């Protein structure tokens, strides 16, 4: 039994020896124990020097049959220094080397040119992007620079608006509050009358003032009353510059008269309130008129005060000159004349001056009367202790324009009325006169917001600006007060409607700017900027209201000369990306439903032009899918097909996911195909229509291909007539490929690879069933071989260079067919 075990053991050992000797890949190694020990020490020293990583790398690559040491040696011998070095000169007789050098030179020059063009294109795009971003920053800075120069600028960084390429914004809940909604309704009603050519006889400022009545805010009501009063001047025309017209002496006299009228009316109401509140002390009695009212008010005003210092006695138990002053202050010069006549004959010269003043309050007295009044003032009145007498002489005769009359004019209203009353249209003594522009400059530049505590008393500062014809700074000031911003915007619109607002030449100017050609200290208000800042917060939630506000900009131009209203419409469409709401929807019959913009159409505003501008901007931004929709709305089918072919060529061979671009294009294909059938397709380029049709068929081909419906895929490809499926079609398809559009040619590699996959799958299927129906199978195999050869010939003959893997796959397919 033991002998048998040893025999088996010997047999196994001999067999193992034979296997080792018979292995040619592993040579037989015979080493003594000393040699093994020496090799171990050598291997140990290598590990210490090079580290364990190299050993692990050798083991990893060695397990796959890769000699890492040999590869390292080969890599060391490689050098790229000579790759782009100039080629060595050759002899003229060496034709072969000459052609080789020319070929390599052409390749090198092409690479160099492409490299330079790529760098230049990248540089241009970088600067274009930087300039665009800087323009946006400049606009933000301009928007921040709306304060007066003496104040710090508010440069708080506004939140960045989301990119247009983000998820489209949806028009949702209204962002307008109650006041804004009330104004917006009036704007819509007014614009609708303008659309119909039946502009309301009631001015826009009257409509807005009626709305302000509903707010129960006395300050807002007073502001609108000022606007109504100051707007009541001779009608201006659109073609004239409002600021130049405002410098006209006639218009200035009207503005001065209206400013005084408002202040006088307001003061008379104040006197009535004071007298009504204290009827017993006033002792007015039941007689109507200004004289009894002033008599009662003077009694209350001077109650408890000594009559010392008041000159020329009393009338009806009241000091004369306070009675005259307050009659003038309330706007009733006739009552003042009545007071002077009751005082006796000693004031006949001044009575004559007052009568002349009543006939034309804004003009200076005649030279004779002016001389007499000035003489009296210098001799008797200037040093008089009666401040009211001095004030009356200065009002009627403009005797001393530098006297501030602080004892009489204690409020801003009184001071302003006194200054307005002293402005006269003079012929002589111009150097001594006080002009309207002097008053404007004093209020805006010398006193300014600090003197009037503008932020504590905004109504006062607005009032002194507006009543002196400085509407632009007044409205700009209101726009900085959150509570009054909405009112300021609509006051600007109301004044713009009657051509009383001066706007800058460039709509990108700051909110308030100075034009060197304008009289000092007039300013220009950038109505476009003011309106856009206001509309920005609700343009996405209330697009219809936003468009109605934009319509006020229809007569302005952007820096490129485009209609500013149309530009605003374009920006709204780009920002919202709800093109069907803005422009309407195009049905399959080519009829467009009206959008929000259609109501504003006129000879100068066209919805289709706006839509085309939006589509071009979308193309520039790379949003081709949106551009297709907008071009369709604008009725430009040629651009629709061009962009559709560009997009479809990129995704026609992909499987596509749910909601992906390919699926969206597939849905859009149905609409476009119906539009083509209903429109005049003959007017479109035939090559473009053909490319669109073939791309649609290719999309169906790839749908069948991805579903492994190879028979259906080949049938659809045959209908497409893009690649040959037999020898008879080869020449025709090659000729067609030479004149085909680029979008179709870019799809060829994917189509050919798909056909390769189909033919190989069919060949494998035939091999699996080779023992059945051998004659039929042979015919099918021959057809597949012929097909493979036709495709290779087609790929080699067309004037379009495809990727290398396409040619490799075609060659591999042809080999597998044998």
PDB file of N, CA and C in Angstrom, residues 668-727:
ATOM      1  N   UNK A 668     -42.792  70.305 -30.328  1.00  0.00           N
ATOM      2  CA  UNK A 668     -42.829  71.497 -31.161  1.00  0.00           C
ATOM      3  C   UNK A 668     -42.877  71.159 -32.649  1.00  0.00           C
ATOM      4  N   UNK A 669     -42.334  69.983 -33.006  1.00  0.00           N
ATOM      5  CA  UNK A 669     -42.323  69.558 -34.408  1.00  0.00           C
ATOM      6  C   UNK A 669     -43.734  69.483 -34.987  1.00  0.00           C
ATOM      7  N   UNK A 670     -44.666  68.988 -34.190  1.00  0.00           N
ATOM      8  CA  UNK A 670     -46.045  68.854 -34.669  1.00  0.00           C
ATOM      9  C   UNK A 670     -46.622  70.229 -35.039  1.00  0.00           C
ATOM     10  N   UNK A 671     -46.370  71.218 -34.155  1.00  0.00           N
ATOM     11  CA  UNK A 671     -46.900  72.566 -34.416  1.00  0.00           C
ATOM     12  C   UNK A 671     -46.262  73.158 -35.666  1.00  0.00           C
ATOM     13  N   UNK A 672     -44.937  73.034 -35.786  1.00  0.00           N
ATOM     14  CA  UNK A 672     -44.240  73.640 -36.927  1.00  0.00           C
ATOM     15  C   UNK A 672     -44.650  72.961 -38.229  1.00  0.00           C
ATOM     16  N   UNK A 673     -44.801  71.643 -38.201  1.00  0.00           N
ATOM     17  CA  UNK A 673     -45.206  70.927 -39.421  1.00  0.00           C
ATOM     18  C   UNK A 673     -46.583  71.372 -39.882  1.00  0.00           C
ATOM     19  N   UNK A 674     -47.500  71.561 -38.930  1.00  0.00           N
ATOM     20  CA  UNK A 674     -48.830  72.048 -39.297  1.00  0.00           C
ATOM     21  C   UNK A 674     -48.760  73.483 -39.831  1.00  0.00           C
ATOM     22  N   UNK A 675     -47.890  74.296 -39.222  1.00  0.00           N
ATOM     23  CA  UNK A 675     -47.729  75.667 -39.707  1.00  0.00           C
ATOM     24  C   UNK A 675     -47.192  75.670 -41.137  1.00  0.00           C
ATOM     25  N   UNK A 676     -46.275  74.749 -41.438  1.00  0.00           N
ATOM     26  CA  UNK A 676     -45.709  74.677 -42.785  1.00  0.00           C
ATOM     27  C   UNK A 676     -46.777  74.293 -43.805  1.00  0.00           C
ATOM     28  N   UNK A 677     -47.628  73.389 -43.420  1.00  0.00           N
ATOM     29  CA  UNK A 677     -48.685  72.943 -44.353  1.00  0.00           C
ATOM     30  C   UNK A 677     -49.697  74.052 -44.615  1.00  0.00           C
ATOM     31  N   UNK A 678     -49.943  74.895 -43.596  1.00  0.00           N
ATOM     32  CA  UNK A 678     -50.953  75.948 -43.766  1.00  0.00           C
ATOM     33  C   UNK A 678     -50.371  77.229 -44.360  1.00  0.00           C
ATOM     34  N   UNK A 679     -49.041  77.397 -44.279  1.00  0.00           N
ATOM     35  CA  UNK A 679     -48.428  78.626 -44.790  1.00  0.00           C
ATOM     36  C   UNK A 679     -47.896  78.402 -46.196  1.00  0.00           C
ATOM     37  N   UNK A 680     -47.347  79.452 -46.746  1.00  0.00           N
ATOM     38  CA  UNK A 680     -46.802  79.398 -48.093  1.00  0.00           C
ATOM     39  C   UNK A 680     -45.368  78.875 -48.022  1.00  0.00           C
ATOM     40  N   UNK A 681     -45.226  77.546 -48.003  1.00  0.00           N
ATOM     41  CA  UNK A 681     -43.896  76.937 -47.888  1.00  0.00           C
ATOM     42  C   UNK A 681     -43.051  77.193 -49.123  1.00  0.00           C
ATOM     43  N   UNK A 682     -43.683  77.506 -50.249  1.00  0.00           N
ATOM     44  CA  UNK A 682     -42.922  77.726 -51.482  1.00  0.00           C
ATOM     45  C   UNK A 682     -42.036  78.959 -51.372  1.00  0.00           C
ATOM     46  N   UNK A 683     -42.378  79.881 -50.486  1.00  0.00           N
ATOM     47  CA  UNK A 683     -41.563  81.087 -50.338  1.00  0.00           C
ATOM     48  C   UNK A 683     -40.320  80.846 -49.492  1.00  0.00           C
ATOM     49  N   UNK A 684     -40.247  79.686 -48.855  1.00  0.00           N
ATOM     50  CA  UNK A 684     -39.094  79.360 -48.021  1.00  0.00           C
ATOM     51  C   UNK A 684     -38.029  78.663 -48.852  1.00  0.00           C
ATOM     52  N   UNK A 685     -36.742  78.771 -48.472  1.00  0.00           N
ATOM     53  CA  UNK A 685     -35.682  78.074 -49.206  1.00  0.00           C
ATOM     54  C   UNK A 685     -35.918  76.569 -49.222  1.00  0.00           C
ATOM     55  N   UNK A 686     -35.842  75.965 -50.405  1.00  0.00           N
ATOM     56  CA  UNK A 686     -36.139  74.533 -50.539  1.00  0.00           C
ATOM     57  C   UNK A 686     -35.168  73.700 -49.721  1.00  0.00           C
ATOM     58  N   UNK A 687     -33.879  74.074 -49.707  1.00  0.00           N
ATOM     59  CA  UNK A 687     -32.887  73.304 -48.962  1.00  0.00           C
ATOM     60  C   UNK A 687     -33.188  73.322 -47.470  1.00  0.00           C
ATOM     61  N   UNK A 688     -33.702  74.443 -46.970  1.00  0.00           N
ATOM     62  CA  UNK A 688     -34.028  74.540 -45.557  1.00  0.00           C
ATOM     63  C   UNK A 688     -35.218  73.656 -45.204  1.00  0.00           C
ATOM     64  N   UNK A 689     -36.256  73.694 -46.029  1.00  0.00           N
ATOM     65  CA  UNK A 689     -37.429  72.843 -45.780  1.00  0.00           C
ATOM     66  C   UNK A 689     -37.040  71.374 -45.858  1.00  0.00           C
ATOM     67  N   UNK A 690     -36.192  71.036 -46.825  1.00  0.00           N
ATOM     68  CA  UNK A 690     -35.746  69.645 -46.970  1.00  0.00           C
ATOM     69  C   UNK A 690     -34.952  69.199 -45.739  1.00  0.00           C
ATOM     70  N   UNK A 691     -34.067  70.070 -45.249  1.00  0.00           N
ATOM     71  CA  UNK A 691     -33.285  69.720 -44.062  1.00  0.00           C
ATOM     72  C   UNK A 691     -34.193  69.513 -42.858  1.00  0.00           C
ATOM     73  N   UNK A 692     -35.195  70.387 -42.702  1.00  0.00           N
ATOM     74  CA  UNK A 692     -36.127  70.232 -41.586  1.00  0.00           C
ATOM     75  C   UNK A 692     -36.890  68.912 -41.686  1.00  0.00           C
ATOM     76  N   UNK A 693     -37.375  68.592 -42.890  1.00  0.00           N
ATOM     77  CA  UNK A 693     -38.146  67.364 -43.078  1.00  0.00           C
ATOM     78  C   UNK A 693     -37.292  66.136 -42.785  1.00  0.00           C
ATOM     79  N   UNK A 694     -36.064  66.126 -43.292  1.00  0.00           N
ATOM     80  CA  UNK A 694     -35.198  64.961 -43.078  1.00  0.00           C
ATOM     81  C   UNK A 694     -34.793  64.823 -41.620  1.00  0.00           C
ATOM     82  N   UNK A 695     -34.570  65.939 -40.943  1.00  0.00           N
ATOM     83  CA  UNK A 695     -34.224  65.859 -39.522  1.00  0.00           C
ATOM     84  C   UNK A 695     -35.381  65.306 -38.700  1.00  0.00           C
ATOM     85  N   UNK A 696     -36.599  65.681 -39.058  1.00  0.00           N
ATOM     86  CA  UNK A 696     -37.768  65.118 -38.364  1.00  0.00           C
ATOM     87  C   UNK A 696     -37.845  63.602 -38.579  1.00  0.00           C
ATOM     88  N   UNK A 697     -37.562  63.156 -39.807  1.00  0.00           N
ATOM     89  CA  UNK A 697     -37.565  61.713 -40.076  1.00  0.00           C
ATOM     90  C   UNK A 697     -36.429  61.021 -39.349  1.00  0.00           C
ATOM     91  N   UNK A 698     -35.287  61.683 -39.255  1.00  0.00           N
ATOM     92  CA  UNK A 698     -34.169  61.093 -38.518  1.00  0.00           C
ATOM     93  C   UNK A 698     -34.499  60.945 -37.039  1.00  0.00           C
ATOM     94  N   UNK A 699     -35.269  61.881 -36.501  1.00  0.00           N
ATOM     95  CA  UNK A 699     -35.665  61.765 -35.098  1.00  0.00           C
ATOM     96  C   UNK A 699     -36.508  60.504 -34.902  1.00  0.00           C
ATOM     97  N   UNK A 700     -37.421  60.236 -35.850  1.00  0.00           N
ATOM     98  CA  UNK A 700     -38.217  59.005 -35.781  1.00  0.00           C
ATOM     99  C   UNK A 700     -37.322  57.780 -35.971  1.00  0.00           C
ATOM    100  N   UNK A 701     -36.340  57.882 -36.868  1.00  0.00           N
ATOM    101  CA  UNK A 701     -35.397  56.779 -37.093  1.00  0.00           C
ATOM    102  C   UNK A 701     -34.680  56.412 -35.796  1.00  0.00           C
ATOM    103  N   UNK A 702     -34.194  57.424 -35.079  1.00  0.00           N
ATOM    104  CA  UNK A 702     -33.468  57.132 -33.838  1.00  0.00           C
ATOM    105  C   UNK A 702     -34.406  56.659 -32.737  1.00  0.00           C
ATOM    106  N   UNK A 703     -35.663  57.083 -32.776  1.00  0.00           N
ATOM    107  CA  UNK A 703     -36.630  56.536 -31.810  1.00  0.00           C
ATOM    108  C   UNK A 703     -36.772  55.039 -32.010  1.00  0.00           C
ATOM    109  N   UNK A 704     -36.925  54.605 -33.268  1.00  0.00           N
ATOM    110  CA  UNK A 704     -37.001  53.172 -33.554  1.00  0.00           C
ATOM    111  C   UNK A 704     -35.701  52.475 -33.177  1.00  0.00           C
ATOM    112  N   UNK A 705     -34.587  53.127 -33.458  1.00  0.00           N
ATOM    113  CA  UNK A 705     -33.292  52.511 -33.185  1.00  0.00           C
ATOM    114  C   UNK A 705     -33.100  52.268 -31.694  1.00  0.00           C
ATOM    115  N   UNK A 706     -33.412  53.253 -30.879  1.00  0.00           N
ATOM    116  CA  UNK A 706     -33.235  53.086 -29.427  1.00  0.00           C
ATOM    117  C   UNK A 706     -34.222  52.076 -28.855  1.00  0.00           C
ATOM    118  N   UNK A 707     -35.349  51.880 -29.506  1.00  0.00           N
ATOM    119  CA  UNK A 707     -36.311  50.857 -29.076  1.00  0.00           C
ATOM    120  C   UNK A 707     -36.007  49.492 -29.690  1.00  0.00           C
ATOM    121  N   UNK A 708     -34.876  49.400 -30.430  1.00  0.00           N
ATOM    122  CA  UNK A 708     -34.407  48.166 -31.087  1.00  0.00           C
ATOM    123  C   UNK A 708     -35.409  47.649 -32.116  1.00  0.00           C
ATOM    124  N   UNK A 709     -36.175  48.554 -32.666  1.00  0.00           N
ATOM    125  CA  UNK A 709     -37.053  48.222 -33.789  1.00  0.00           C
ATOM    126  C   UNK A 709     -36.287  48.511 -35.074  1.00  0.00           C
ATOM    127  N   UNK A 710     -35.367  47.593 -35.401  1.00  0.00           N
ATOM    128  CA  UNK A 710     -34.425  47.853 -36.478  1.00  0.00           C
ATOM    129  C   UNK A 710     -35.090  47.876 -37.846  1.00  0.00           C
ATOM    130  N   UNK A 711     -36.096  47.052 -38.040  1.00  0.00           N
ATOM    131  CA  UNK A 711     -36.789  47.053 -39.334  1.00  0.00           C
ATOM    132  C   UNK A 711     -37.484  48.388 -39.566  1.00  0.00           C
ATOM    133  N   UNK A 712     -38.167  48.884 -38.523  1.00  0.00           N
ATOM    134  CA  UNK A 712     -38.827  50.180 -38.639  1.00  0.00           C
ATOM    135  C   UNK A 712     -37.829  51.321 -38.824  1.00  0.00           C
ATOM    136  N   UNK A 713     -36.671  51.190 -38.167  1.00  0.00           N
ATOM    137  CA  UNK A 713     -35.641  52.222 -38.292  1.00  0.00           C
ATOM    138  C   UNK A 713     -35.122  52.290 -39.726  1.00  0.00           C
ATOM    139  N   UNK A 714     -34.831  51.114 -40.331  1.00  0.00           N
ATOM    140  CA  UNK A 714     -34.326  51.095 -41.708  1.00  0.00           C
ATOM    141  C   UNK A 714     -35.375  51.624 -42.693  1.00  0.00           C
ATOM    142  N   UNK A 715     -36.628  51.314 -42.419  1.00  0.00           N
ATOM    143  CA  UNK A 715     -37.690  51.797 -43.291  1.00  0.00           C
ATOM    144  C   UNK A 715     -37.777  53.328 -43.237  1.00  0.00           C
ATOM    145  N   UNK A 716     -37.680  53.894 -42.020  1.00  0.00           N
ATOM    146  CA  UNK A 716     -37.720  55.344 -41.879  1.00  0.00           C
ATOM    147  C   UNK A 716     -36.482  55.980 -42.516  1.00  0.00           C
ATOM    148  N   UNK A 717     -35.324  55.299 -42.411  1.00  0.00           N
ATOM    149  CA  UNK A 717     -34.099  55.832 -43.014  1.00  0.00           C
ATOM    150  C   UNK A 717     -34.204  55.822 -44.540  1.00  0.00           C
ATOM    151  N   UNK A 718     -34.863  54.825 -45.071  1.00  0.00           N
ATOM    152  CA  UNK A 718     -35.041  54.761 -46.534  1.00  0.00           C
ATOM    153  C   UNK A 718     -35.918  55.939 -46.999  1.00  0.00           C
ATOM    154  N   UNK A 719     -36.934  56.277 -46.202  1.00  0.00           N
ATOM    155  CA  UNK A 719     -37.780  57.416 -46.542  1.00  0.00           C
ATOM    156  C   UNK A 719     -37.008  58.740 -46.444  1.00  0.00           C
ATOM    157  N   UNK A 720     -36.036  58.769 -45.539  1.00  0.00           N
ATOM    158  CA  UNK A 720     -35.265  59.996 -45.325  1.00  0.00           C
ATOM    159  C   UNK A 720     -34.379  60.329 -46.523  1.00  0.00           C
ATOM    160  N   UNK A 721     -33.919  59.294 -47.247  1.00  0.00           N
ATOM    161  CA  UNK A 721     -33.080  59.480 -48.433  1.00  0.00           C
ATOM    162  C   UNK A 721     -31.811  60.273 -48.121  1.00  0.00           C
ATOM    163  N   UNK A 722     -31.186  59.906 -47.003  1.00  0.00           N
ATOM    164  CA  UNK A 722     -29.954  60.576 -46.618  1.00  0.00           C
ATOM    165  C   UNK A 722     -28.726  59.722 -46.911  1.00  0.00           C
ATOM    166  N   UNK A 723     -28.794  58.423 -46.599  1.00  0.00           N
ATOM    167  CA  UNK A 723     -27.680  57.501 -46.850  1.00  0.00           C
ATOM    168  C   UNK A 723     -28.167  56.402 -47.804  1.00  0.00           C
ATOM    169  N   UNK A 724     -27.279  55.852 -48.647  1.00  0.00           N
ATOM    170  CA  UNK A 724     -27.697  54.800 -49.598  1.00  0.00           C
ATOM    171  C   UNK A 724     -27.881  53.470 -48.897  1.00  0.00           C
ATOM    172  N   UNK A 725     -28.914  52.761 -49.290  1.00  0.00           N
ATOM    173  CA  UNK A 725     -29.149  51.399 -48.783  1.00  0.00           C
ATOM    174  C   UNK A 725     -29.008  50.374 -49.894  1.00  0.00           C
ATOM    175  N   UNK A 726     -28.504  50.803 -51.058  1.00  0.00           N
ATOM    176  CA  UNK A 726     -28.215  49.883 -52.168  1.00  0.00           C
ATOM    177  C   UNK A 726     -27.253  50.580 -53.124  1.00  0.00           C
ATOM    178  N   UNK A 727     -26.643  49.768 -54.022  1.00  0.00           N
ATOM    179  CA  UNK A 727     -25.692  50.340 -54.984  1.00  0.00           C
ATOM    180  C   UNK A 727     -26.365  51.348 -55.906  1.00  0.00           C
TER     181      UNK A 727
END
